[in-house]
mmCIF file of C-alpha atoms in Angstrom:
data_model
loop_
_atom_site.group_PDB
_atom_site.id
_atom_site.type_symbol
_atom_site.label_atom_id
_atom_site.label_comp_id
_atom_site.label_asym_id
_atom_site.label_seq_id
_atom_site.Cartn_x
_atom_site.Cartn_y
_atom_site.Cartn_z
ATOM 1 C CA MET A 1410 30.364 -104.539 -57.450
ATOM 2 C CA SER A 1411 33.730 -103.682 -56.093
ATOM 3 C CA VAL A 1412 34.727 -104.611 -53.037
ATOM 4 C CA PHE A 1413 37.420 -101.606 -50.808
ATOM 5 C CA PRO A 1414 39.510 -103.379 -48.705
ATOM 6 C CA ILE A 1415 38.161 -101.804 -44.623
ATOM 7 C CA SER A 1416 41.811 -100.677 -43.777
ATOM 8 C CA SER A 1417 42.914 -102.641 -39.831
ATOM 9 C CA CYS A 1418 42.900 -98.501 -38.376
ATOM 10 C CA ASN A 1419 39.165 -97.990 -39.565
ATOM 11 C CA ASN A 1420 37.711 -101.050 -39.041
ATOM 12 C CA PRO A 1421 35.033 -101.089 -36.144
ATOM 13 C CA LEU A 1422 35.658 -104.262 -34.841
ATOM 14 C CA ASP A 1423 39.343 -103.769 -34.386
ATOM 15 C CA PRO A 1424 40.386 -104.191 -30.835
ATOM 16 C CA ASP A 1425 41.908 -100.906 -30.657
ATOM 17 C CA VAL A 1426 39.639 -99.334 -32.581
ATOM 18 C CA ARG A 1427 36.711 -99.652 -30.312
ATOM 19 C CA ASP A 1428 38.962 -99.019 -27.793
ATOM 20 C CA ARG A 1429 39.834 -95.746 -29.130
ATOM 21 C CA THR A 1430 36.427 -94.651 -29.888
ATOM 22 C CA ARG A 1431 35.161 -95.443 -26.278
ATOM 23 C CA LYS A 1432 37.534 -93.011 -24.969
ATOM 24 C CA GLU A 1433 36.419 -90.217 -27.185
ATOM 25 C CA TRP A 1434 32.550 -91.493 -26.349
ATOM 26 C CA ASP A 1435 33.675 -91.827 -22.855
ATOM 27 C CA VAL A 1436 35.192 -87.964 -23.441
ATOM 28 C CA GLU A 1437 32.400 -86.862 -25.691
ATOM 29 C CA ARG A 1438 30.460 -87.609 -22.055
ATOM 30 C CA ARG A 1439 32.468 -85.439 -19.604
ATOM 31 C CA HIS A 1440 32.434 -82.608 -21.762
ATOM 32 C CA HIS A 1441 27.987 -83.507 -22.377
ATOM 33 C CA GLN A 1442 28.030 -84.430 -18.702
ATOM 34 C CA GLU A 1443 30.277 -81.470 -17.885
ATOM 35 C CA GLU A 1444 27.951 -78.808 -19.949
ATOM 36 C CA VAL A 1445 24.649 -81.093 -18.744
ATOM 37 C CA LEU A 1446 26.315 -79.765 -14.947
ATOM 38 C CA LYS A 1447 27.232 -76.444 -15.643
ATOM 39 C CA ARG A 1448 23.329 -76.001 -17.230
ATOM 40 C CA ILE A 1449 22.554 -77.666 -14.079
ATOM 41 C CA ASP A 1450 24.055 -74.983 -12.555
ATOM 42 C CA ILE A 1451 23.138 -71.944 -14.040
ATOM 43 C CA GLU A 1452 19.997 -73.118 -13.663
ATOM 44 C CA HIS A 1453 20.172 -73.124 -10.231
ATOM 45 C CA ARG A 1454 21.231 -69.997 -9.646
ATOM 46 C CA TRP A 1455 18.867 -68.998 -12.211
ATOM 47 C CA ARG A 1456 15.831 -70.522 -9.698
ATOM 48 C CA VAL A 1457 17.976 -68.711 -6.787
ATOM 49 C CA GLU A 1458 18.107 -65.311 -7.916
ATOM 50 C CA ASP A 1459 14.273 -65.705 -9.355
ATOM 51 C CA ASP A 1460 13.782 -66.589 -6.296
ATOM 52 C CA GLU A 1461 15.909 -63.579 -4.507
ATOM 53 C CA ARG A 1462 13.735 -61.035 -7.123
ATOM 54 C CA ILE A 1463 10.573 -62.872 -5.743
ATOM 55 C CA HIS A 1464 11.394 -62.517 -2.167
ATOM 56 C CA ARG A 1465 12.678 -59.156 -2.778
ATOM 57 C CA ARG A 1466 9.515 -58.167 -5.280
ATOM 58 C CA GLU A 1467 7.842 -60.375 -2.591
ATOM 59 C CA GLN A 1468 9.277 -57.610 0.317
ATOM 60 C CA TRP A 1469 9.504 -54.173 -1.356
ATOM 61 C CA MET A 1470 5.357 -55.318 -2.134
ATOM 62 C CA ARG A 1471 5.100 -55.705 1.199
ATOM 63 C CA GLU A 1472 7.149 -52.649 2.189
ATOM 64 C CA THR A 1473 5.486 -50.455 -0.946
ATOM 65 C CA GLU A 1474 1.987 -51.507 1.458
ATOM 66 C CA GLU A 1475 3.478 -50.728 4.395
ATOM 67 C CA HIS A 1476 4.458 -47.714 3.543
ATOM 68 C CA GLN A 1477 1.079 -46.322 1.387
ATOM 69 C CA ARG A 1478 -0.808 -47.798 4.730
ATOM 70 C CA ASN A 1479 1.838 -45.780 6.876
ATOM 71 C CA VAL A 1480 1.052 -42.136 4.862
ATOM 72 C CA LYS A 1481 -2.716 -42.834 4.947
ATOM 73 C CA GLU A 1482 -2.418 -42.064 8.457
ATOM 74 C CA ALA A 1483 -0.250 -39.654 8.970
ATOM 75 C CA ILE A 1484 -2.475 -37.895 5.990
ATOM 76 C CA ARG A 1485 -5.077 -39.218 8.652
ATOM 77 C CA HIS A 1486 -3.783 -38.332 11.909
ATOM 78 C CA GLU A 1487 -2.991 -34.830 10.130
ATOM 79 C CA THR A 1488 -5.871 -34.418 8.737
ATOM 80 C CA GLN A 1489 -7.105 -34.561 12.348
ATOM 81 C CA GLU A 1490 -5.144 -32.368 13.494
ATOM 82 C CA LYS A 1491 -5.985 -29.792 10.606
ATOM 83 C CA GLY A 1492 -9.486 -30.604 11.447
ATOM 84 C CA ALA A 1493 -8.995 -29.889 15.464
ATOM 85 C CA ARG A 1494 -6.581 -26.211 14.432
ATOM 86 C CA ARG A 1495 -9.188 -25.098 12.221
ATOM 87 C CA ALA A 1496 -12.223 -25.627 14.809
ATOM 88 C CA GLN A 1497 -9.789 -24.114 17.410
ATOM 89 C CA TRP A 1498 -9.090 -21.470 15.070
ATOM 90 C CA ALA A 1499 -12.668 -20.659 14.041
ATOM 91 C CA ILE A 1500 -13.683 -20.962 17.804
ATOM 92 C CA GLU A 1501 -10.698 -18.435 18.635
ATOM 93 C CA VAL A 1502 -11.867 -15.790 15.707
ATOM 94 C CA LYS A 1503 -15.382 -15.966 17.211
ATOM 95 C CA GLU A 1504 -13.825 -15.044 20.654
ATOM 96 C CA HIS A 1505 -12.074 -12.821 19.146
ATOM 97 C CA GLU A 1506 -14.714 -11.227 16.649
ATOM 98 C CA ARG A 1507 -16.623 -10.856 20.209
ATOM 99 C CA ASP A 1508 -14.313 -9.129 21.589
ATOM 100 C CA MET A 1509 -13.367 -6.772 19.242
ATOM 101 C CA ARG A 1510 -17.167 -5.140 18.574
ATOM 102 C CA GLU A 1511 -17.460 -5.253 22.774
ATOM 103 C CA ALA A 1512 -14.100 -3.255 23.069
ATOM 104 C CA ILE A 1513 -15.857 -0.843 19.718
ATOM 105 C CA ARG A 1514 -18.289 -0.549 21.592
ATOM 106 C CA ARG A 1515 -17.267 0.476 24.707
ATOM 107 C CA GLU A 1516 -14.832 2.335 22.794
ATOM 108 C CA ASN A 1517 -18.159 4.367 21.033
ATOM 109 C CA GLN A 1518 -19.581 4.979 23.834
ATOM 110 C CA GLU A 1519 -16.764 6.322 26.045
ATOM 111 C CA LYS A 1520 -16.234 9.180 22.336
ATOM 112 C CA GLU A 1521 -19.697 10.188 22.857
ATOM 113 C CA ALA A 1522 -19.245 10.535 26.689
ATOM 114 C CA ARG A 1523 -16.371 12.603 25.695
ATOM 115 C CA ARG A 1524 -17.803 14.951 22.864
ATOM 116 C CA ALA A 1525 -20.905 15.300 24.808
ATOM 117 C CA GLN A 1526 -19.190 16.093 27.543
ATOM 118 C CA TRP A 1527 -16.736 18.560 25.458
ATOM 119 C CA ALA A 1528 -20.124 19.369 24.078
ATOM 120 C CA ARG A 1529 -21.205 21.270 27.329
ATOM 121 C CA GLU A 1530 -17.545 22.635 27.806
ATOM 122 C CA VAL A 1531 -17.542 24.129 24.754
ATOM 123 C CA GLU A 1532 -21.032 25.712 25.237
ATOM 124 C CA GLN A 1533 -20.244 26.838 29.160
ATOM 125 C CA HIS A 1534 -16.468 28.314 28.175
ATOM 126 C CA ASN A 1535 -18.604 29.473 25.159
ATOM 127 C CA ARG A 1536 -20.985 31.312 27.598
ATOM 128 C CA ASP A 1537 -18.929 32.797 29.742
ATOM 129 C CA ILE A 1538 -16.694 34.507 26.945
ATOM 130 C CA GLU A 1539 -19.859 35.827 25.450
ATOM 131 C CA GLU A 1540 -21.028 36.870 29.208
ATOM 132 C CA ARG A 1541 -17.024 37.913 29.581
ATOM 133 C CA GLN A 1542 -17.047 40.247 26.731
ATOM 134 C CA ARG A 1543 -20.588 41.707 27.261
ATOM 135 C CA ARG A 1544 -19.481 42.648 30.543
ATOM 136 C CA GLU A 1545 -15.979 44.397 28.903
ATOM 137 C CA GLU A 1546 -18.095 45.977 26.342
ATOM 138 C CA GLU A 1547 -20.684 47.441 28.819
ATOM 139 C CA GLU A 1548 -17.478 48.955 30.930
ATOM 140 C CA ARG A 1549 -15.464 49.830 27.971
ATOM 141 C CA GLN A 1550 -19.224 51.947 27.337
ATOM 142 C CA ARG A 1551 -19.227 53.186 30.528
ATOM 143 C CA LEU A 1552 -16.165 54.057 30.104
ATOM 144 C CA ASN A 1553 -15.995 55.806 27.155
ATOM 145 C CA MET A 1554 -12.362 54.391 25.689
ATOM 146 C CA PHE A 1555 -11.492 55.921 22.800
ATOM 147 C CA TRP A 1556 -8.598 56.085 19.969
ATOM 148 C CA THR A 1557 -6.389 58.997 19.179
ATOM 149 C CA ASP A 1558 -3.699 59.977 17.245
ATOM 150 C CA PRO A 1559 -4.655 57.915 14.187
ATOM 151 C CA GLU A 1560 -1.443 57.681 12.205
ATOM 152 C CA SER A 1561 -0.667 55.847 8.492
ATOM 153 C CA HIS A 1562 2.917 54.259 8.512
ATOM 154 C CA THR A 1563 5.163 52.801 5.762
ATOM 155 C CA CYS A 1564 3.455 49.517 3.362
ATOM 156 C CA THR A 1565 3.856 45.630 5.284
ATOM 157 C CA SER A 1566 2.648 43.808 1.753
ATOM 158 C CA TYR A 1567 1.299 44.027 -1.205
ATOM 159 C CA GLY A 1568 -1.586 46.234 -0.940
ATOM 160 C CA THR A 1569 -1.477 46.359 2.933
ATOM 161 C CA ARG A 1570 -0.346 49.126 5.260
ATOM 162 C CA GLU A 1571 -0.027 49.081 9.180
ATOM 163 C CA TYR A 1572 -2.073 52.167 11.210
ATOM 164 C CA THR A 1573 -1.326 52.593 15.258
ATOM 165 C CA ALA A 1574 -3.744 54.544 17.452
ATOM 166 C CA ARG A 1575 -3.714 55.681 21.306
ATOM 167 C CA LEU A 1576 -6.526 54.205 23.020
ATOM 168 C CA LEU A 1577 -7.803 56.953 25.380
ATOM 169 C CA ASN A 1578 -9.952 56.379 29.124
ATOM 170 C CA VAL A 1579 -8.055 54.007 29.910
ATOM 171 C CA PRO A 1580 -7.928 53.989 34.214
ATOM 172 C CA ALA A 1581 -4.968 53.936 36.081
ATOM 173 C CA ASN A 1582 -6.322 51.208 38.070
ATOM 174 C CA TYR A 1583 -7.606 49.311 34.575
ATOM 175 C CA ASN A 1584 -6.113 45.657 33.699
ATOM 176 C CA ARG A 1585 -7.651 44.479 31.127
ATOM 177 C CA ARG A 1586 -6.558 46.978 28.722
ATOM 178 C CA ILE A 1587 -4.698 44.800 26.739
ATOM 179 C CA GLU A 1588 -8.197 43.004 25.983
ATOM 180 C CA ALA A 1589 -9.790 46.764 25.810
ATOM 181 C CA CYS A 1590 -7.476 47.535 23.031
ATOM 182 C CA MET A 1591 -8.375 44.023 21.006
ATOM 183 C CA ALA A 1592 -11.673 44.701 21.780
ATOM 184 C CA THR A 1593 -12.014 48.402 20.031
ATOM 185 C CA PRO A 1594 -12.636 49.313 16.424
ATOM 186 C CA ILE A 1595 -11.689 52.124 14.211
ATOM 187 C CA GLN A 1596 -12.568 53.984 11.308
ATOM 188 C CA VAL A 1597 -10.856 53.647 8.226
ATOM 189 C CA HIS A 1598 -11.278 55.036 5.095
ATOM 190 C CA GLY A 1599 -15.260 54.546 6.369
ATOM 191 C CA VAL A 1600 -14.582 50.911 7.410
ATOM 192 C CA GLU A 1601 -14.110 49.488 10.663
ATOM 193 C CA TYR A 1602 -11.560 47.162 11.842
ATOM 194 C CA LYS A 1603 -10.607 46.091 14.909
ATOM 195 C CA PRO A 1604 -6.756 45.595 15.946
ATOM 196 C CA LYS A 1605 -4.202 43.308 14.801
ATOM 197 C CA ARG A 1606 -1.819 43.853 17.744
ATOM 198 C CA CYS A 1607 -1.706 45.589 20.930
ATOM 199 C CA GLU A 1608 0.726 46.962 22.593
ATOM 200 C CA ASP A 1609 0.832 48.347 26.421
ATOM 201 C CA HIS A 1610 2.994 50.659 28.259
ATOM 202 C CA GLY A 1611 0.729 51.899 30.964
ATOM 203 C CA PRO A 1612 -2.370 53.767 31.448
ATOM 204 C CA ASN A 1613 -3.348 56.251 28.368
ATOM 205 C CA ASN A 1614 -0.698 54.574 26.653
ATOM 206 C CA VAL A 1615 -1.649 51.783 25.086
ATOM 207 C CA ILE A 1616 -1.493 51.490 21.000
ATOM 208 C CA GLY A 1617 -3.303 49.543 18.613
ATOM 209 C CA HIS A 1618 -1.604 47.768 15.447
ATOM 210 C CA TRP A 1619 -3.866 47.722 12.219
ATOM 211 C CA GLU A 1620 -2.376 46.267 8.876
ATOM 212 C CA VAL A 1621 -5.723 48.162 6.260
ATOM 213 C CA ASN A 1622 -5.535 46.208 2.560
ATOM 214 C CA GLN A 1623 -8.073 48.230 1.458
ATOM 215 C CA ASN A 1624 -7.883 50.735 0.125
ATOM 216 C CA GLU A 1625 -4.807 51.570 -0.563
ATOM 217 C CA PRO A 1626 -3.874 51.983 -4.198
ATOM 218 C CA ASP A 1627 0.192 52.921 -3.013
ATOM 219 C CA CYS A 1628 0.512 50.130 -2.111
ATOM 220 C CA ALA A 1629 -0.397 48.068 -4.831
ATOM 221 C CA SER A 1630 2.714 47.078 -6.483
ATOM 222 C CA TYR A 1631 2.374 44.954 -9.849
ATOM 223 C CA TRP A 1632 4.915 43.115 -12.550
ATOM 224 C CA SER A 1633 5.703 43.457 -15.987
ATOM 225 C CA TRP A 1634 8.718 43.118 -17.675
ATOM 226 C CA TYR A 1635 7.433 39.750 -19.137
ATOM 227 C CA LYS A 1636 10.614 37.023 -19.874
ATOM 228 C CA ASP A 1637 10.702 33.641 -20.735
ATOM 229 C CA ASN A 1638 14.099 32.242 -19.868
ATOM 230 C CA GLY A 1639 12.452 28.327 -21.897
ATOM 231 C CA CYS A 1640 13.002 25.145 -20.698
ATOM 232 C CA VAL A 1641 14.526 24.698 -16.914
ATOM 233 C CA SER A 1642 16.994 21.204 -18.600
ATOM 234 C CA PRO A 1643 16.131 19.476 -22.600
ATOM 235 C CA GLY A 1644 13.724 17.093 -20.855
ATOM 236 C CA SER A 1645 12.798 17.965 -17.420
ATOM 237 C CA GLY A 1646 8.804 19.381 -18.432
ATOM 238 C CA GLN A 1647 9.420 22.550 -16.418
ATOM 239 C CA ARG A 1648 9.826 26.649 -17.460
ATOM 240 C CA ARG A 1649 10.929 29.497 -16.663
ATOM 241 C CA ILE A 1650 9.106 33.188 -16.227
ATOM 242 C CA GLU A 1651 10.903 36.197 -15.036
ATOM 243 C CA HIS A 1652 8.886 39.734 -14.239
ATOM 244 C CA TYR A 1653 9.747 42.970 -13.234
ATOM 245 C CA LEU A 1654 8.375 44.194 -10.168
ATOM 246 C CA GLU A 1655 6.976 47.998 -10.246
ATOM 247 C CA ASN A 1656 6.187 50.616 -7.886
ATOM 248 C CA LEU A 1657 7.340 48.908 -5.119
ATOM 249 C CA PRO A 1658 6.736 52.006 -2.047
ATOM 250 C CA GLN A 1659 10.013 53.320 -0.735
ATOM 251 C CA GLY A 1660 11.258 52.239 2.353
ATOM 252 C CA SER A 1661 8.648 48.557 2.573
ATOM 253 C CA ASP A 1662 10.680 45.175 2.387
ATOM 254 C CA TRP A 1663 11.796 43.873 -1.185
ATOM 255 C CA ARG A 1664 10.553 40.682 -0.770
ATOM 256 C CA GLU A 1665 7.338 40.215 1.298
ATOM 257 C CA PHE A 1666 6.009 42.310 -1.662
ATOM 258 C CA CYS A 1667 7.666 40.441 -4.121
ATOM 259 C CA ALA A 1668 6.036 37.163 -2.710
ATOM 260 C CA THR A 1669 2.297 38.221 -2.608
ATOM 261 C CA THR A 1670 1.806 40.300 -5.680
ATOM 262 C CA PRO A 1671 -0.482 38.653 -7.526
ATOM 263 C CA ALA A 1672 0.197 37.248 -11.248
ATOM 264 C CA ASN A 1673 -1.492 35.620 -14.424
ATOM 265 C CA PHE A 1674 0.215 34.417 -17.118
ATOM 266 C CA ARG A 1675 -0.656 31.418 -19.056
ATOM 267 C CA GLY A 1676 -4.010 31.227 -17.578
ATOM 268 C CA MET A 1677 -2.738 30.585 -14.173
ATOM 269 C CA HIS A 1678 -2.432 32.375 -10.951
ATOM 270 C CA PHE A 1679 -0.021 32.978 -8.731
ATOM 271 C CA VAL A 1680 -0.751 34.814 -5.063
ATOM 272 C CA GLY A 1681 3.071 35.884 -5.887
ATOM 273 C CA ALA A 1682 6.644 34.152 -6.979
ATOM 274 C CA GLN A 1683 7.900 31.106 -6.490
ATOM 275 C CA PHE A 1684 11.356 33.026 -6.087
ATOM 276 C CA CYS A 1685 12.074 36.734 -5.612
ATOM 277 C CA TYR A 1686 16.112 38.312 -6.281
ATOM 278 C CA GLN A 1687 17.330 42.109 -6.546
ATOM 279 C CA TRP A 1688 19.755 43.238 -8.952
ATOM 280 C CA ASN A 1689 21.254 46.579 -9.560
ATOM 281 C CA PHE A 1690 19.016 47.865 -7.243
ATOM 282 C CA SER A 1691 15.701 46.369 -9.217
ATOM 283 C CA THR A 1692 13.167 43.378 -8.276
ATOM 284 C CA TYR A 1693 12.221 40.342 -10.006
ATOM 285 C CA GLY A 1694 10.175 37.320 -9.246
ATOM 286 C CA HIS A 1695 11.161 33.993 -11.230
ATOM 287 C CA TRP A 1696 8.653 30.900 -11.377
ATOM 288 C CA VAL A 1697 8.687 27.426 -12.667
ATOM 289 C CA PHE A 1698 6.187 25.375 -13.546
ATOM 290 C CA ASP A 1699 4.830 22.040 -15.564
ATOM 291 C CA ASP A 1700 5.330 22.869 -19.028
ATOM 292 C CA GLU A 1701 4.591 19.050 -21.297
ATOM 293 C CA SER A 1702 6.888 21.207 -24.953
ATOM 294 C CA CYS A 1703 9.496 21.203 -22.441
ATOM 295 C CA LYS A 1704 9.499 17.440 -22.007
#
């Protein structure tokens, strides 16, 4: 058995050691108390923060509930207003429909009344015209008006020639010479024609003008020399065709004949050229038409 000597600096019974130990304990106790106080302070702050969070949460919940109530109230109020506006609108629509039906009914009645009045006026007008024509015809027959000095003139358009004649047996005091002229027919090539227009130069000098478009072969021009000028331009979808105008009557209007001489080509029919021009005293017609091969 070994015995170790106890040093005076470590001897717990030594007053100095006990004082030092007590001081160390005091320091440790103060540190512990400080830690405890800090922990208590922290716990207090936590509780305060928790209380504040709980308070804010409760406040938020109250505000949320209040907001939801306000939203529900606003929706309810808006729904009521919409319902009221919809009901008012439905009433206005029905009133408008009634007004429109009534307006249409009145308008139709007025139209029918105007149509009936117009029909009566037309019928009366036609009766008046027929009666006047009957009286005038009777008067013309009684006066035995007839045409004299018929004369043919130049061709005016394709297959058409102008004729004139003078109306005889027109009394000097007869004041409807133009009407008599327009109503008195003349025979040309075995067919009766009434004048297209009349000129009143005084008694026994009333001139009638006719445009006869039958049995006038000298006025029948025709197209020859067909020429395909190709597409108007690449991708245009249109083609150009030219014709030369033959048998143009001497002294006639080449533009009129070019525009009225019919043409047939590529399965198409035209009453005349679309464009006309002259070159070297010759007349040419020009057509432009759609063509898929030019696209």
